[in-house]
XYZ file of C-alpha atoms in Angstrom:
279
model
C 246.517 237.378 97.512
C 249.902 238.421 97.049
C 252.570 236.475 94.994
C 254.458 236.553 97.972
C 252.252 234.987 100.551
C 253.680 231.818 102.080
C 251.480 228.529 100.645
C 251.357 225.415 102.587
C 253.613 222.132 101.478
C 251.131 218.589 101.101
C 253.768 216.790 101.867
C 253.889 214.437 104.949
C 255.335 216.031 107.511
C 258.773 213.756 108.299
C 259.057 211.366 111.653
C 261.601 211.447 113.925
C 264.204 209.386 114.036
C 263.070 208.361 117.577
C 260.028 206.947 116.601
C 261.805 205.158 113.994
C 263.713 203.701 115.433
C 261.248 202.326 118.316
C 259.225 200.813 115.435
C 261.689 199.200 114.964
C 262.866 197.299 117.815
C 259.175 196.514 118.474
C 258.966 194.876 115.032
C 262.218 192.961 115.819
C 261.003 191.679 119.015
C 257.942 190.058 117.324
C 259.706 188.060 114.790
C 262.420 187.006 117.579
C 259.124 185.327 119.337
C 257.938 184.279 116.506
C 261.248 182.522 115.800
C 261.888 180.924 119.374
C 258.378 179.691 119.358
C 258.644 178.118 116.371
C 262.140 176.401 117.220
C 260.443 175.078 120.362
C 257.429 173.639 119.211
C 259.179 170.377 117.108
C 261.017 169.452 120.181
C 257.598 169.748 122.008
C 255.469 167.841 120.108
C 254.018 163.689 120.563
C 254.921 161.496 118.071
C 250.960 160.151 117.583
C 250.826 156.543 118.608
C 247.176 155.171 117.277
C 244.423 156.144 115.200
C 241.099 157.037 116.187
C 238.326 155.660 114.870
C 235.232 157.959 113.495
C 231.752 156.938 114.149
C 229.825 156.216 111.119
C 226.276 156.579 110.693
C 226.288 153.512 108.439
C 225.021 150.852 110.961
C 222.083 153.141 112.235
C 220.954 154.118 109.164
C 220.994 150.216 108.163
C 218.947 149.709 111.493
C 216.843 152.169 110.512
C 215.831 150.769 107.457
C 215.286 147.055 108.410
C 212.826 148.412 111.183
C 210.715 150.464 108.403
C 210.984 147.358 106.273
C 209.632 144.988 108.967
C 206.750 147.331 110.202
C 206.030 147.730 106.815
C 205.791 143.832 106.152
C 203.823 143.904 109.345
C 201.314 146.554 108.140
C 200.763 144.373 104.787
C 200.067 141.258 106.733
C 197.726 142.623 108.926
C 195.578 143.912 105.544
C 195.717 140.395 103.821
C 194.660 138.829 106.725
C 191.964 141.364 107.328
C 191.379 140.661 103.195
C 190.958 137.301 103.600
C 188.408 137.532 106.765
C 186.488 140.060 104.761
C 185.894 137.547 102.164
C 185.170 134.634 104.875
C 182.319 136.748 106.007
C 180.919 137.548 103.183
C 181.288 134.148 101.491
C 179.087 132.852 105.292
C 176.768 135.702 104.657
C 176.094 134.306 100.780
C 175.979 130.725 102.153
C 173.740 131.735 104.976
C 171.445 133.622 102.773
C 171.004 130.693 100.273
C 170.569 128.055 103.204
C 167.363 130.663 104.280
C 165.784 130.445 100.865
C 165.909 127.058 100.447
C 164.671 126.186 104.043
C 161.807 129.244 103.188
C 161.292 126.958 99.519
C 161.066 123.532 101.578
C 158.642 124.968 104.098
C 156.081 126.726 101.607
C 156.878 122.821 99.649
C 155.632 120.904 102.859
C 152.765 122.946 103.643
C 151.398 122.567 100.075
C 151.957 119.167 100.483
C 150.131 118.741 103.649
C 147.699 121.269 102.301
C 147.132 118.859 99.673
C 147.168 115.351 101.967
C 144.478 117.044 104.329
C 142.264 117.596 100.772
C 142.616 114.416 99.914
C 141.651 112.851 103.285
C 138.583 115.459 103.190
C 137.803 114.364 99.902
C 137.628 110.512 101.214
C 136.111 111.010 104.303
C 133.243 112.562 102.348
C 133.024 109.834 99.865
C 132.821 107.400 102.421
C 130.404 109.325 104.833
C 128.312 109.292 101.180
C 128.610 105.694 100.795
C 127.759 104.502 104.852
C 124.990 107.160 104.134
C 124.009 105.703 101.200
C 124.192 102.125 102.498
C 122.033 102.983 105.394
C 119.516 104.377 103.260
C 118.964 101.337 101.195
C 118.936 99.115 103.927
C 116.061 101.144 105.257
C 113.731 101.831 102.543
C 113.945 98.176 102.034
C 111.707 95.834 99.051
C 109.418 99.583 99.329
C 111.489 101.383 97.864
C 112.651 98.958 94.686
C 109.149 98.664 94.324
C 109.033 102.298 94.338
C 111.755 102.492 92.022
C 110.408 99.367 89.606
C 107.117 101.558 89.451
C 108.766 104.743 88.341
C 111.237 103.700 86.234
C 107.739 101.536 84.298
C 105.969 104.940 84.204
C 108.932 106.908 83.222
C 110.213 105.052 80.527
C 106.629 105.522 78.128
C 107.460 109.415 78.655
C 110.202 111.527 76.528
C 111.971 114.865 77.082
C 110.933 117.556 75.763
C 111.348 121.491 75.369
C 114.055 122.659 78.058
C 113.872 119.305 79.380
C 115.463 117.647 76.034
C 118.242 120.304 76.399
C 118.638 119.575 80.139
C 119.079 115.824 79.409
C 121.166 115.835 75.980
C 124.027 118.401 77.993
C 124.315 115.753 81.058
C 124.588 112.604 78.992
C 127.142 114.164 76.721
C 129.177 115.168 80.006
C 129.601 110.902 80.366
C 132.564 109.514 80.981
C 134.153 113.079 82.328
C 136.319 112.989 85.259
C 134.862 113.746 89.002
C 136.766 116.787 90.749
C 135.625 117.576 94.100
C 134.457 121.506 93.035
C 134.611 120.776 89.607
C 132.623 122.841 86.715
C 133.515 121.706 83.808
C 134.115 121.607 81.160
C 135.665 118.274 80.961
C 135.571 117.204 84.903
C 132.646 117.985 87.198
C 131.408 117.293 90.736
C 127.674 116.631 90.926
C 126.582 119.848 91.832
C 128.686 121.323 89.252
C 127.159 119.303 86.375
C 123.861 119.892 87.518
C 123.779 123.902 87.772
C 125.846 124.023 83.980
C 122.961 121.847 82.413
C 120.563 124.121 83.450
C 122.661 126.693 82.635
C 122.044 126.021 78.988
C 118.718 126.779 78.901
C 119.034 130.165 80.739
C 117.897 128.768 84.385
C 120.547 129.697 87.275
C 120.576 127.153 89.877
C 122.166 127.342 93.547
C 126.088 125.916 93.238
C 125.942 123.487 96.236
C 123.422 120.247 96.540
C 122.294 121.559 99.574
C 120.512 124.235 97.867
C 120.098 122.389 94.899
C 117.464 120.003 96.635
C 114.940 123.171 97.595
C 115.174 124.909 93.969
C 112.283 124.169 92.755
C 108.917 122.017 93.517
C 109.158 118.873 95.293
C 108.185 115.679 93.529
C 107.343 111.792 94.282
C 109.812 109.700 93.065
C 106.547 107.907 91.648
C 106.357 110.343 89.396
C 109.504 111.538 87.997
C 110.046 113.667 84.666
C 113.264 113.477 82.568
C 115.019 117.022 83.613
C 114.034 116.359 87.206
C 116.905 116.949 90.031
C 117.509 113.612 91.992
C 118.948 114.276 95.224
C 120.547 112.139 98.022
C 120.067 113.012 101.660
C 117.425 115.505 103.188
C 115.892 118.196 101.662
C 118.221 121.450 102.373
C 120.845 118.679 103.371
C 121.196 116.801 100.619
C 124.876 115.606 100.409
C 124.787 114.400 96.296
C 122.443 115.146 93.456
C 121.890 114.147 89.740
C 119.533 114.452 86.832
C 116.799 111.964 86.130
C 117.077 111.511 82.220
C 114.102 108.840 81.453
C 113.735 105.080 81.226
C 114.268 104.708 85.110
C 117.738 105.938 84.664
C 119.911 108.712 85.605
C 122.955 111.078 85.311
C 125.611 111.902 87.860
C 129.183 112.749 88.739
C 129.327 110.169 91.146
C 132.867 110.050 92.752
C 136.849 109.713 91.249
C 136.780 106.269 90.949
C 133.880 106.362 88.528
C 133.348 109.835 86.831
C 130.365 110.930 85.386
C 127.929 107.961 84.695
C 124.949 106.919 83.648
C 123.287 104.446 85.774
C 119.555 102.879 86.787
C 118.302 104.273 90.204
C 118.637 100.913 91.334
C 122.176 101.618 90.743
C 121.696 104.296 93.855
C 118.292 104.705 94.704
C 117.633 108.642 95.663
C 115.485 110.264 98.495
C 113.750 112.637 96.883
C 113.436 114.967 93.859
C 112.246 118.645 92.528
C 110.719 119.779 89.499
C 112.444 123.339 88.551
C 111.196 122.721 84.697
């Protein structure tokens, strides 16, 4: 390029004074509004006669919070009553269950008892069945049969036991003076059954349990002619309702009943129907 060439000026090219001097006025005109305005507006204005209250949220909130506080208080009554019915039914249910047991305990108590009153009245309606048995047996056999017994008890008492016999004999007269129990065998209370089969017992012979049976168990004899060890029995044969051991010397041994135990006693005493010979 040559060092002659024009080169361009930065510099802002200069208004004209027209637009100045519209700029102008328009700025003036602003701030003459501006001023008016603000000379009006005092002369203008309300001189504020009252105050207004703000709502506060205060009184709701307080509101609010009894509400919570009440349904809360509402809430915890409604558990401790609930509480205390929960422990009402359960203390019924304990009560209830203990009231069961004890009527179950007092029933099972009255049916032993009755259990035990109707084997008792058994028990004495056999003994007396025994003794109107007994009675009417006497009074039938009549002066034959002490004659009878007079005779046996003369032959019997020259003889002696011996052998098994002995044993037989020596086991029931040591059993005298036990107590009777209706199904009693032994060792220190019998019925009459039960003394009989444990005397033979001890010398290895196994007899029936019952009288009944008792009377058939071995060979029939005459009262005429009794042997010590023989089995006295009372009633029919195969129904005999009491037996007892013939021991010698027109005597016997026998649990007779609870009011007297085991005794020994002459066959006047109670005079027997018949007897067997198992020795």
């Amino acid at each position: 390029m040559s060092h002659t060439a024009h080169i361009p000026s930065h510099r802002k090219p200069r208004r004209s004074a027209s637009k100045t001097a519209l700029r102008a006025g328009v700025a003036g005109g602003v701030l003459s509004t501006i001023a008016v305005a603000g000379a009006a507006g005092p002369a203008q204005a309300e001189p504020v006669a009252q105050t207004i209250e703000m709502p506060t949220i205060t009184a709701g909130l307080s509101t609010s919070v009894a509400a919570s506080a009440q349904a809360t208080q509402a809430v915890a009554l409604d558990l401790e009553t609930q509480a205390t019915e929960d422990a009402a039914a359960a203390t019924a249910a304990k009560t209830a269950k203990k009231a069961k047991a004890e009527a179950v305990r007092k029933a099972e108590a009255r049916k032993k008892a009755e259990a035990a009153a109707e084997a008792k009245a058994q028990e004495a309606a056999e003994r007396a069945s025994r003794s109107a048995e007994r009675t009417t047996l006497s009074a039938s056999t009549g002066s034959s049969d002490s004659a009878s017994s007079s005779s046996s008890s003369s032959s019997s008492s020259s003889s002696s036991a011996t052998g098994s016999a002995a044993s037989v004999v020596a086991f029931a007269q040591s059993q005298v003076g036990d107590a009777y129990v209706s199904g009693g065998t032994g060792p220190n209370s019998w019925d009459c059954s039960g003394l009989v089969q444990a005397a033979f017992r001890t010398v290895g012979v196994d007899l029936p349990r019952v009288s009944q049976s008792q009377s058939t168990a071995g060979t029939q004899v005459s009262l005429d002619n009794l042997q010590p060890g023989d089995i006295l029995y009372w009633g029919g044969a195969g129904s005999a309702y009491h037996v007892g051991i013939y021991v010698g010397g027109g005597q016997f041994v026998g649990a007779q009943n609870s009011s007297t135990g085991v005794v020994q006693k002459s066959l006047d005493y109670d005079p027997p129907s018949g007897a067997v010979r198992v020795l």
